[in-house]
PDB file of C-alpha atoms in Angstrom:
ATOM      1  CA  MET A1334     -19.290 -62.958 -12.506  1.00 53.00           C
ATOM      2  CA  LYS A1335     -17.175 -60.338 -10.759  1.00 54.00           C
ATOM      3  CA  LYS A1336     -16.429 -56.951 -12.210  1.00 54.00           C
ATOM      4  CA  THR A1337     -12.774 -55.988 -11.981  1.00 55.00           C
ATOM      5  CA  ILE A1338     -11.386 -52.520 -12.163  1.00 52.00           C
ATOM      6  CA  PRO A1339      -8.324 -52.277 -14.355  1.00 55.00           C
ATOM      7  CA  VAL A1340      -5.086 -51.678 -12.476  1.00 53.00           C
ATOM      8  CA  LEU A1341      -4.253 -48.588 -14.574  1.00 51.00           C
ATOM      9  CA  LEU A1342      -7.510 -46.912 -13.536  1.00 50.00           C
ATOM     10  CA  ILE A1343      -6.748 -47.512  -9.838  1.00 54.00           C
ATOM     11  CA  ALA A1344      -3.216 -46.125 -10.269  1.00 51.00           C
ATOM     12  CA  ALA A1345      -4.569 -43.033 -12.049  1.00 49.00           C
ATOM     13  CA  MET A1346      -7.057 -42.401  -9.231  1.00 52.00           C
ATOM     14  CA  ILE A1347      -4.308 -42.658  -6.596  1.00 55.00           C
ATOM     15  CA  ILE A1348      -2.045 -40.248  -8.497  1.00 54.00           C
ATOM     16  CA  LEU A1349      -4.833 -37.732  -9.085  1.00 51.00           C
ATOM     17  CA  GLY A1350      -5.954 -37.939  -5.481  1.00 52.00           C
ATOM     18  CA  SER A1351      -2.461 -37.336  -4.157  1.00 50.00           C
ATOM     19  CA  CYS A1352      -1.878 -34.401  -6.529  1.00 50.00           C
ATOM     20  CA  ASN A1353      -5.123 -32.783  -5.459  1.00 48.00           C
ATOM     21  CA  THR A1354      -4.218 -32.938  -1.755  1.00 45.00           C
ATOM     22  CA  SER A1355      -0.788 -31.379  -2.189  1.00 44.00           C
ATOM     23  CA  LYS A1356      -2.214 -28.643  -4.370  1.00 43.00           C
ATOM     24  CA  LYS A1357      -4.642 -27.642  -1.626  1.00 46.00           C
ATOM     25  CA  LEU A1358      -1.826 -27.411   0.906  1.00 46.00           C
ATOM     26  CA  ASN A1359       0.279 -25.236  -1.398  1.00 51.00           C
ATOM     27  CA  ALA A1360      -2.629 -22.945  -2.213  1.00 52.00           C
ATOM     28  CA  SER A1361      -3.394 -22.211   1.430  1.00 50.00           C
ATOM     29  CA  SER A1362       0.242 -21.622   2.367  1.00 51.00           C
ATOM     30  CA  ASN A1363       0.861 -19.294  -0.584  1.00 64.00           C
ATOM     31  CA  SER A1364      -2.314 -17.199  -0.265  1.00 68.00           C
ATOM     32  CA  THR A1365      -0.554 -14.408   1.619  1.00 74.00           C
ATOM     33  CA  SER A1366       2.285 -14.249  -0.901  1.00 79.00           C
ATOM     34  CA  LEU A1367      -0.280 -14.055  -3.708  1.00 76.00           C
ATOM     35  CA  ASN A1368      -2.033 -11.163  -1.947  1.00 73.00           C
ATOM     36  CA  ASP A1369       1.300  -9.377  -1.519  1.00 70.00           C
ATOM     37  CA  GLU A1370       2.115  -9.891  -5.200  1.00 70.00           C
ATOM     38  CA  LEU A1371      -1.270  -8.502  -6.272  1.00 67.00           C
ATOM     39  CA  LYS A1372      -0.805  -5.438  -4.048  1.00 66.00           C
ATOM     40  CA  ASP A1373       2.621  -4.846  -5.601  1.00 64.00           C
ATOM     41  CA  ARG A1374       1.219  -5.078  -9.118  1.00 63.00           C
ATOM     42  CA  ASN A1375      -1.737  -2.801  -8.356  1.00 62.00           C
ATOM     43  CA  ARG A1376       0.546  -0.192  -6.791  1.00 57.00           C
ATOM     44  CA  ALA A1377       1.410   1.115 -10.263  1.00 60.00           C
ATOM     45  CA  ASN A1378      -2.257   1.781 -11.025  1.00 74.00           C
ATOM     46  CA  VAL A1379      -2.804   4.170  -8.102  1.00 83.00           C
ATOM     47  CA  SER A1380      -1.417   7.708  -8.053  1.00 88.00           C
ATOM     48  CA  LEU A1381       0.563   9.060  -5.114  1.00 89.00           C
ATOM     49  CA  LEU A1382      -2.265  11.508  -4.352  1.00 89.00           C
ATOM     50  CA  GLN A1383      -4.787   8.650  -4.162  1.00 90.00           C
ATOM     51  CA  ARG A1384      -2.497   6.586  -1.936  1.00 91.00           C
ATOM     52  CA  ILE A1385      -1.999   9.481   0.477  1.00 90.00           C
ATOM     53  CA  THR A1386      -5.683  10.427   0.624  1.00 89.00           C
ATOM     54  CA  GLN A1387      -6.578   6.808   1.429  1.00 89.00           C
ATOM     55  CA  MET A1388      -4.659   7.148   4.680  1.00 90.00           C
ATOM     56  CA  ARG A1389      -6.628   7.744   7.873  1.00 90.00           C
ATOM     57  CA  GLY A1390      -7.110  11.422   8.734  1.00 90.00           C
ATOM     58  CA  VAL A1391      -6.051  12.789   5.343  1.00 92.00           C
ATOM     59  CA  VAL A1392      -8.494  14.751   3.186  1.00 90.00           C
ATOM     60  CA  LEU A1393      -8.231  16.723  -0.042  1.00 90.00           C
ATOM     61  CA  HIS A1394      -8.383  20.508   0.289  1.00 87.00           C
ATOM     62  CA  ASN A1395      -7.767  22.606  -2.837  1.00 85.00           C
ATOM     63  CA  ASN A1396      -6.497  19.452  -4.602  1.00 87.00           C
ATOM     64  CA  VAL A1397      -3.708  18.820  -2.083  1.00 89.00           C
ATOM     65  CA  PRO A1398      -3.672  16.364   0.823  1.00 91.00           C
ATOM     66  CA  VAL A1399      -4.255  17.943   4.233  1.00 91.00           C
ATOM     67  CA  ILE A1400      -4.194  16.196   7.604  1.00 91.00           C
ATOM     68  CA  ASN A1401      -7.520  16.812   9.317  1.00 85.00           C
ATOM     69  CA  LYS A1402      -6.486  17.332  12.959  1.00 71.00           C
ATOM     70  CA  THR A1403      -9.534  19.143  14.326  1.00 54.00           C
ATOM     71  CA  ALA A1404     -13.042  20.004  13.230  1.00 47.00           C
ATOM     72  CA  ASN A1405     -12.132  23.621  12.430  1.00 49.00           C
ATOM     73  CA  SER A1406      -8.648  23.009  11.042  1.00 51.00           C
ATOM     74  CA  PHE A1407      -9.614  24.457   7.651  1.00 53.00           C
ATOM     75  CA  ALA A1408     -10.777  27.781   9.079  1.00 52.00           C
ATOM     76  CA  SER A1409      -7.294  29.272   9.432  1.00 56.00           C
ATOM     77  CA  ALA A1410      -5.671  30.985   6.482  1.00 58.00           C
ATOM     78  CA  GLY A1411      -2.269  30.169   5.048  1.00 67.00           C
ATOM     79  CA  ASN A1412      -0.553  27.010   3.944  1.00 75.00           C
ATOM     80  CA  GLN A1413      -2.178  23.970   5.509  1.00 86.00           C
ATOM     81  CA  GLU A1414      -0.114  21.361   3.713  1.00 90.00           C
ATOM     82  CA  PRO A1415       1.796  18.889   5.861  1.00 93.00           C
ATOM     83  CA  LEU A1416       5.545  18.456   5.757  1.00 94.00           C
ATOM     84  CA  TYR A1417       6.723  15.767   3.340  1.00 95.00           C
ATOM     85  CA  VAL A1418       9.662  13.571   4.323  1.00 95.00           C
ATOM     86  CA  LEU A1419      11.025  11.134   1.736  1.00 95.00           C
ATOM     87  CA  ASN A1420      13.427   8.460   3.028  1.00 94.00           C
ATOM     88  CA  ASN A1421      14.189  10.609   6.124  1.00 93.00           C
ATOM     89  CA  GLN A1422      15.022  13.608   3.892  1.00 94.00           C
ATOM     90  CA  VAL A1423      12.823  16.687   4.409  1.00 94.00           C
ATOM     91  CA  ILE A1424      11.295  17.681   1.057  1.00 93.00           C
ATOM     92  CA  GLY A1425       9.085  20.592   2.144  1.00 91.00           C
ATOM     93  CA  ASN A1426       5.460  21.586   2.544  1.00 91.00           C
ATOM     94  CA  SER A1427       4.428  21.111  -1.090  1.00 91.00           C
ATOM     95  CA  PHE A1428       2.782  17.998  -2.479  1.00 91.00           C
ATOM     96  CA  ASN A1429       3.815  18.970  -5.998  1.00 91.00           C
ATOM     97  CA  SER A1430       7.503  18.840  -5.097  1.00 91.00           C
ATOM     98  CA  VAL A1431       7.282  15.327  -3.643  1.00 92.00           C
ATOM     99  CA  ASN A1432       5.067  14.179  -6.521  1.00 90.00           C
ATOM    100  CA  GLU A1433       7.754  15.269  -9.013  1.00 92.00           C
ATOM    101  CA  ILE A1434      10.485  13.383  -7.142  1.00 92.00           C
ATOM    102  CA  ILE A1435       8.926   9.939  -6.724  1.00 90.00           C
ATOM    103  CA  GLU A1436       6.574   7.741  -8.704  1.00 89.00           C
ATOM    104  CA  SER A1437       3.743   5.978  -6.885  1.00 87.00           C
ATOM    105  CA  TYR A1438       4.974   2.493  -7.770  1.00 86.00           C
ATOM    106  CA  ASN A1439       8.281   3.191  -5.992  1.00 88.00           C
ATOM    107  CA  VAL A1440       6.554   3.970  -2.680  1.00 90.00           C
ATOM    108  CA  LYS A1441       6.960   1.200  -0.127  1.00 91.00           C
ATOM    109  CA  LYS A1442       5.240   2.770   2.898  1.00 93.00           C
ATOM    110  CA  ILE A1443       3.395   5.968   3.834  1.00 93.00           C
ATOM    111  CA  THR A1444       3.106   7.065   7.470  1.00 94.00           C
ATOM    112  CA  ILE A1445       1.085   9.989   8.828  1.00 94.00           C
ATOM    113  CA  LEU A1446       2.503  11.788  11.888  1.00 93.00           C
ATOM    114  CA  THR A1447       0.607  14.296  14.004  1.00 91.00           C
ATOM    115  CA  GLY A1448       0.954  15.823  17.441  1.00 89.00           C
ATOM    116  CA  ALA A1449       4.043  14.894  19.425  1.00 90.00           C
ATOM    117  CA  ASP A1450       5.355  12.652  16.647  1.00 90.00           C
ATOM    118  CA  ALA A1451       5.332  15.564  14.185  1.00 91.00           C
ATOM    119  CA  ALA A1452       6.799  17.978  16.773  1.00 90.00           C
ATOM    120  CA  SER A1453      10.253  16.511  16.212  1.00 92.00           C
ATOM    121  CA  TYR A1454      10.222  18.304  12.828  1.00 93.00           C
ATOM    122  CA  GLY A1455       9.734  21.701  14.473  1.00 91.00           C
ATOM    123  CA  SER A1456       7.496  24.414  13.079  1.00 90.00           C
ATOM    124  CA  GLN A1457       7.593  22.830   9.605  1.00 90.00           C
ATOM    125  CA  GLY A1458       5.685  19.865  10.993  1.00 90.00           C
ATOM    126  CA  SER A1459       2.985  21.930  12.699  1.00 89.00           C
ATOM    127  CA  ASN A1460       0.414  20.807  10.096  1.00 91.00           C
ATOM    128  CA  GLY A1461       1.497  17.187  10.409  1.00 93.00           C
ATOM    129  CA  VAL A1462       4.066  15.095   8.571  1.00 94.00           C
ATOM    130  CA  ILE A1463       3.673  12.595   5.766  1.00 95.00           C
ATOM    131  CA  LYS A1464       6.646  10.222   5.781  1.00 96.00           C
ATOM    132  CA  ILE A1465       7.245   8.290   2.576  1.00 94.00           C
ATOM    133  CA  VAL A1466       9.635   5.359   2.310  1.00 94.00           C
ATOM    134  CA  SER A1467      10.605   4.139  -1.150  1.00 91.00           C
ATOM    135  CA  TYR A1468      12.126   0.915  -2.446  1.00 88.00           C
TER     136      TYR A1468
END
């Protein structure tokens, strides 16, 4: 006596198998868009100060971000804050002023400029430049 598998069971296995394969392909192709979406959502949970201090070469000094250019860069007196530029508009050398203007979740990109790149901003950029681009 032969055992037979019902036709409906075979059809269900074929449908499930084909759905599983396509789902794997979609998941791998959309992994980067999912990562981008998660970064966008988490942006609102991080303050502007935290985002700036996470950048390479930026440290906190007296609760303001300072670009650490040399080992003894904190020895000199005076204002050590970098120049802040928001959407190619010079804001000034005060973190508080830029923090009042823009919310962290509106920041698209932060770029740190030092040396010759910061020299294009003249003496205001002598302590470095933090360029912020918003949405």
